[in-house]
GROMACS .gro file of C-alpha atoms in nm:
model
  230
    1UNK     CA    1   9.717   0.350  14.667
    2UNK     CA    2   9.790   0.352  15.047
    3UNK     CA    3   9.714  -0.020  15.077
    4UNK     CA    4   9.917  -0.135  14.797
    5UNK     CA    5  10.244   0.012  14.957
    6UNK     CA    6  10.343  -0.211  15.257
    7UNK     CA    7  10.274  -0.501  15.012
    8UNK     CA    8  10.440  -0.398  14.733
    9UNK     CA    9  10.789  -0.303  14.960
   10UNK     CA   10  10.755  -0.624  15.096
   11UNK     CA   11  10.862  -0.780  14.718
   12UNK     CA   12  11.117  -0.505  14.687
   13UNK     CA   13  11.348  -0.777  14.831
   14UNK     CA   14  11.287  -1.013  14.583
   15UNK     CA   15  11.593  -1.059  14.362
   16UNK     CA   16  11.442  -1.007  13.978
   17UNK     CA   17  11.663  -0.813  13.752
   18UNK     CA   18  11.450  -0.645  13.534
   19UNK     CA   19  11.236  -0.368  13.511
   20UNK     CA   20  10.927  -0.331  13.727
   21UNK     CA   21  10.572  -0.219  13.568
   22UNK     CA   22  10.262  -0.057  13.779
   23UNK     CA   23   9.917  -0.123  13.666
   24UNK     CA   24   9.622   0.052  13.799
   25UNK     CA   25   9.333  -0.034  13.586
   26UNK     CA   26   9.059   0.186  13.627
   27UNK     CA   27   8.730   0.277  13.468
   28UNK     CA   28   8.690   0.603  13.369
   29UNK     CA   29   8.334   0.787  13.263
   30UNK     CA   30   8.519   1.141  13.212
   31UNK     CA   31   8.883   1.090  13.046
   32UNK     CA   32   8.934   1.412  13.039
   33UNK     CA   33   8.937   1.490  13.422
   34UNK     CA   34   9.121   1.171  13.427
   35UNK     CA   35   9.396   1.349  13.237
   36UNK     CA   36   9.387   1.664  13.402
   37UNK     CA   37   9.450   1.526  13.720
   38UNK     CA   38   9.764   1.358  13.611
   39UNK     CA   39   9.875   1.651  13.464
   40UNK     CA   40   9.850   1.786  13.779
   41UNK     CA   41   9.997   1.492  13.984
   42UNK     CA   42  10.273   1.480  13.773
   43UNK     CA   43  10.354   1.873  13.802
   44UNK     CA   44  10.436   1.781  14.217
   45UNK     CA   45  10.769   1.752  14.335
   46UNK     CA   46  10.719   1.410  14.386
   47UNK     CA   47  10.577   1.354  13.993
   48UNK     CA   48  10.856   1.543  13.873
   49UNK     CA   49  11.129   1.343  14.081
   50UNK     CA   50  11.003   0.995  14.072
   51UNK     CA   51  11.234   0.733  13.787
   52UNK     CA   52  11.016   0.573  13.609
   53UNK     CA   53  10.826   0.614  13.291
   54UNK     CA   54  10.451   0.763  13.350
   55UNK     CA   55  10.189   0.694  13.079
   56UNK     CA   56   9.802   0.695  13.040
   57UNK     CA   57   9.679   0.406  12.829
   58UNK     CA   58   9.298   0.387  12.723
   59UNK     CA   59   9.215   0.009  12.640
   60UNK     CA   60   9.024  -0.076  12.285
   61UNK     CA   61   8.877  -0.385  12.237
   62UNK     CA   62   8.921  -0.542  12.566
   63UNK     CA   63   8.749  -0.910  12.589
   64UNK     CA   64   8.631  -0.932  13.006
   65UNK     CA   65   8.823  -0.655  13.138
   66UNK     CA   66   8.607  -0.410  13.279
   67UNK     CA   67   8.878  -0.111  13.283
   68UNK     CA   68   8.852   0.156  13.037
   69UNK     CA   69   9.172   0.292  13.111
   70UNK     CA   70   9.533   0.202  13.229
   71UNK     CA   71   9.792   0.397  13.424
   72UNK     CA   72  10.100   0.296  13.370
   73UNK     CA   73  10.455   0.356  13.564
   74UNK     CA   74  10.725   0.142  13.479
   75UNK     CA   75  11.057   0.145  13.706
   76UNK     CA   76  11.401   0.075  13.581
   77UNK     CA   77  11.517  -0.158  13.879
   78UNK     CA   78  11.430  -0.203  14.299
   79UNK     CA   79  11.588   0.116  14.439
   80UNK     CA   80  11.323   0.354  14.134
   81UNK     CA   81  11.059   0.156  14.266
   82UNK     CA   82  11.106   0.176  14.645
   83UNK     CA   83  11.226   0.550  14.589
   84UNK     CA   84  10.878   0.636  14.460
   85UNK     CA   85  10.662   0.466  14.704
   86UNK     CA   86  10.869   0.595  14.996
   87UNK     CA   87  10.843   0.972  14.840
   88UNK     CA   88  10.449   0.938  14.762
   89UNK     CA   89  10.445   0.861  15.129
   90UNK     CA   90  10.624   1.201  15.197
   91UNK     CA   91  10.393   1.421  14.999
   92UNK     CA   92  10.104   1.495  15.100
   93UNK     CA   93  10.006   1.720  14.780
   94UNK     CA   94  10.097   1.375  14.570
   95UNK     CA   95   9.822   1.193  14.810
   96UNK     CA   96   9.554   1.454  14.804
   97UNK     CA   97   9.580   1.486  14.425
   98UNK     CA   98   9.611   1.097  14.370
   99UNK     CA   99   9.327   0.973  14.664
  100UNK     CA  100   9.107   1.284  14.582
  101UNK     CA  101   9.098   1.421  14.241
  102UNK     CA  102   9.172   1.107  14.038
  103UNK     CA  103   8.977   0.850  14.245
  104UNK     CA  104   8.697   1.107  14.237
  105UNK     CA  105   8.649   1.083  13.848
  106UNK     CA  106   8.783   0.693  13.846
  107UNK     CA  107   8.696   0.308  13.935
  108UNK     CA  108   8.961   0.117  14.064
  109UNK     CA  109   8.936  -0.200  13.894
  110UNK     CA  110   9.258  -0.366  13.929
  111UNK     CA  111   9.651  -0.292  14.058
  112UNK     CA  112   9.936  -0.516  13.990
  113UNK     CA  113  10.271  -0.514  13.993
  114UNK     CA  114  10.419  -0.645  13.677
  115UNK     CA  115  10.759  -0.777  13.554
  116UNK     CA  116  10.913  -0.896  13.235
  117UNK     CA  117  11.082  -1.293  13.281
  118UNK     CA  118  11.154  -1.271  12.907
  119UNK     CA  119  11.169  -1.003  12.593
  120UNK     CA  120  11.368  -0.925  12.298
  121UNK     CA  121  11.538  -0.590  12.449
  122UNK     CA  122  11.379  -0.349  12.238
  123UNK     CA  123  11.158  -0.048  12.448
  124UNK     CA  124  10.874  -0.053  12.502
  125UNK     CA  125  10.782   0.292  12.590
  126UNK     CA  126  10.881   0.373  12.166
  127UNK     CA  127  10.523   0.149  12.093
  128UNK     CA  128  10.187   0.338  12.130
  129UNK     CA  129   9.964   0.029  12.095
  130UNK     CA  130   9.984  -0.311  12.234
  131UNK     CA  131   9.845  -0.637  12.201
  132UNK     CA  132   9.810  -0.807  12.493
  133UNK     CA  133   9.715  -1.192  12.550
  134UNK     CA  134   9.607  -1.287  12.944
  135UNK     CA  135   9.742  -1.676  12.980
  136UNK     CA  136   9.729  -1.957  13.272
  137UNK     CA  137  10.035  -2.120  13.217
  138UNK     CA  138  10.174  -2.460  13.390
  139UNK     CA  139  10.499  -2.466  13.187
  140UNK     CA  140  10.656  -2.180  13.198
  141UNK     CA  141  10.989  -2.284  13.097
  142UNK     CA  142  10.820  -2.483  12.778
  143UNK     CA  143  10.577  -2.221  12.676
  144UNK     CA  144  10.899  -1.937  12.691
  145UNK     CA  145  11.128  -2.195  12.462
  146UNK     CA  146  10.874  -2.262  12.277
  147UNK     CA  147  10.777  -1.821  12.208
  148UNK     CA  148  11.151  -1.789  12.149
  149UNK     CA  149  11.134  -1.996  11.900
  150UNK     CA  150  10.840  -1.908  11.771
  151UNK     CA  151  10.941  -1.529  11.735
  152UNK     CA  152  11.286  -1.545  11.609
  153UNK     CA  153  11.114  -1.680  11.319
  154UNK     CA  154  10.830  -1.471  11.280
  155UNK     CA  155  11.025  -1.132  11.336
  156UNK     CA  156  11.184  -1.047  11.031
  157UNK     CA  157  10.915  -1.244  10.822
  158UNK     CA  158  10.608  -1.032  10.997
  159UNK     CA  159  10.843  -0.712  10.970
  160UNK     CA  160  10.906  -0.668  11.362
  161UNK     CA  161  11.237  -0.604  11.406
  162UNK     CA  162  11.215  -0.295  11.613
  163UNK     CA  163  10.917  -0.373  11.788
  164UNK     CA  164  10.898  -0.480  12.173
  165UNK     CA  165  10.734  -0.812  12.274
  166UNK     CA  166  10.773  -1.034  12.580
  167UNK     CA  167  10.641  -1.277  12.812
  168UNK     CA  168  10.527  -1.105  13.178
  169UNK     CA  169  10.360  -1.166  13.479
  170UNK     CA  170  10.260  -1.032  13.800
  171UNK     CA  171  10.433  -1.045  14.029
  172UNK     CA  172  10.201  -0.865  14.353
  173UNK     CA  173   9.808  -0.813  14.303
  174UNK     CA  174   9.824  -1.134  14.079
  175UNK     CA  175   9.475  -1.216  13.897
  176UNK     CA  176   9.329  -1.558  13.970
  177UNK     CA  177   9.229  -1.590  13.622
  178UNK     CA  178   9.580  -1.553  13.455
  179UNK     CA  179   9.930  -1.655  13.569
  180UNK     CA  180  10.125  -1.438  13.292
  181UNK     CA  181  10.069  -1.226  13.009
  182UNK     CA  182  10.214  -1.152  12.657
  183UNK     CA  183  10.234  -0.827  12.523
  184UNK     CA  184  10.316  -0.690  12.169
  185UNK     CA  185  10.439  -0.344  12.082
  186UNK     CA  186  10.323  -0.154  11.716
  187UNK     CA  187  10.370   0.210  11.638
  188UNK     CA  188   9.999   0.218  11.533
  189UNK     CA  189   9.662   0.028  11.525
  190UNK     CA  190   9.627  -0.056  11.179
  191UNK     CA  191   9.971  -0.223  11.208
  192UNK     CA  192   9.885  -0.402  11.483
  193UNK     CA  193   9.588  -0.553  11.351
  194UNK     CA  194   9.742  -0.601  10.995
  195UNK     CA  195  10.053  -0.779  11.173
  196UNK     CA  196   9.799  -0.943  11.421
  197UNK     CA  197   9.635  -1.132  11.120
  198UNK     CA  198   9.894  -1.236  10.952
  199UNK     CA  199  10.048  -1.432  11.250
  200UNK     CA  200   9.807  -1.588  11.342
  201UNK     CA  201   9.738  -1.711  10.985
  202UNK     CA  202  10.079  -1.810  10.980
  203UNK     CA  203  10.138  -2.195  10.986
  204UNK     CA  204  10.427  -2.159  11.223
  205UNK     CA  205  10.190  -1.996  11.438
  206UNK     CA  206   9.972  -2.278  11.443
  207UNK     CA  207  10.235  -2.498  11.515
  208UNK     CA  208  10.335  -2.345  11.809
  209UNK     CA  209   9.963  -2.360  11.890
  210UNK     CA  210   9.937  -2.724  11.918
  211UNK     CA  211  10.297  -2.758  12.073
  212UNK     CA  212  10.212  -2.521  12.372
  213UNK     CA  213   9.821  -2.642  12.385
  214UNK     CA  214   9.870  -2.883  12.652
  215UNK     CA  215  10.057  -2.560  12.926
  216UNK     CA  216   9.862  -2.235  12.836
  217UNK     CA  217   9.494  -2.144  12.803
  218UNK     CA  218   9.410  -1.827  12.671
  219UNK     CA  219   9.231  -1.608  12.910
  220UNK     CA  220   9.181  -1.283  12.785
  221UNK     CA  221   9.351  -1.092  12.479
  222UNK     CA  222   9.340  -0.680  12.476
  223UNK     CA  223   9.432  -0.365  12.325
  224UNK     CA  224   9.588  -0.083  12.489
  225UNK     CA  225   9.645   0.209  12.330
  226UNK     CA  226   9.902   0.525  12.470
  227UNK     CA  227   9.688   0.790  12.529
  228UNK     CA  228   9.981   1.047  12.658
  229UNK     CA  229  10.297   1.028  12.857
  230UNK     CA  230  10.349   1.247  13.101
   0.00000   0.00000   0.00000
């Protein structure tokens, strides 16, 4: 985690008004000393004090991702973020636990700072399962008109009103393979899937398809699934 500091205040002074979402993607061959060791790293001072959501995802049918496991902290703006970095750096029970105990029973497989450039408002902290589509865009500004479109129309017709979905990308500890990601929030897995099929069965969704073919390629689609909050 040390390393990723120094790089990840650097882009504190980029100007982005939106939230700010930590990955670190790890694989995992005992969960549940993975989850005991949160619960203790989130029972320091600095756990306690730190503004941001904190949640351990476990990933389902994941296409070339090797990580078994995702934890998650998502920051409400620049100050949350820099606050927590600049604390972990402080605490030296926060390090021990985190650079010990965790990466003792853990793989780091990948760490990225992550942040929204388009999604409907809703939260996504209320969905416990996600669907989650790795892209290489060229056109950004095409391929986001274009999802705009293509969701306004699908959301009360699929039933997903209330859900959270959104166009993201990362922003520091970018993958080569994918310039941006879409995610898409459900309350369960059989909704997700059910909702999953139906869009993409949909003829507006192959529409968009073939408008959008020529600016994204589809690297990678997922399923992460909230394991706890903590």
């Amino acid at each position: 985690m040390k390393k990723l500091i120094l790089s990840l205040l650097f882009f504190y002074s980029l100007s982005i008004n939106a939230q700010y979402c930590l990955f670190f993607d790890i694989k995992v061959d005992e969960p549940e000393m993975v989850v005991s060791a949160m619960n203790e790293l989130m029972m320091t001072d600095w756990g306690k004090n730190i503004e941001a959501t904190k949640s351990l995802f476990t990933y389902g049918p994941n296409g070339t991702n090797e990580a078994t496991h995702s934890i998650q902290f998502c920051f409400p703006n620049e100050a949350a973020f820099e606050n927590a970095f600049i604390s972990y750096g402080q605490s030296g029970e926060a390090q021990l636990i985190w650079e010990r105990k965790l990466q003792g029973f853990s793989e780091d497989i990948s760490q990225s700072l992550n942040t929204p450039i388009w999604y409907n408002g809703e939260d996504w902290a209320e969905d416990n399962v996600f669907m989650i589509y790795q892209l290489e865009v060229s056109n950004p500004s095409l391929y986001i008109e274009e999802f705009q479109s293509l969701s306004k129309k699908l959301e009360k017709k699929l039933g997903i009103e209330g859900n959270s979905y959104g166009i993201a990308m990362p922003i520091v500890g970018k993958n080569s393979e994918f310039t941006h990601f879409v995610w898409q929030g459900y309350p369960d897995i059989k909704t997700a899937l059910s909702i999953t099929k139906s869009m993409f069965s949909d003829p507006l969704f192959a529409e968009f398809s073939k408008k959008v073919s020529g600016s994204r390629k589809v690297i990678n689609t997922l399923m992460s699934i909230r394991v706890m909050d903590f």
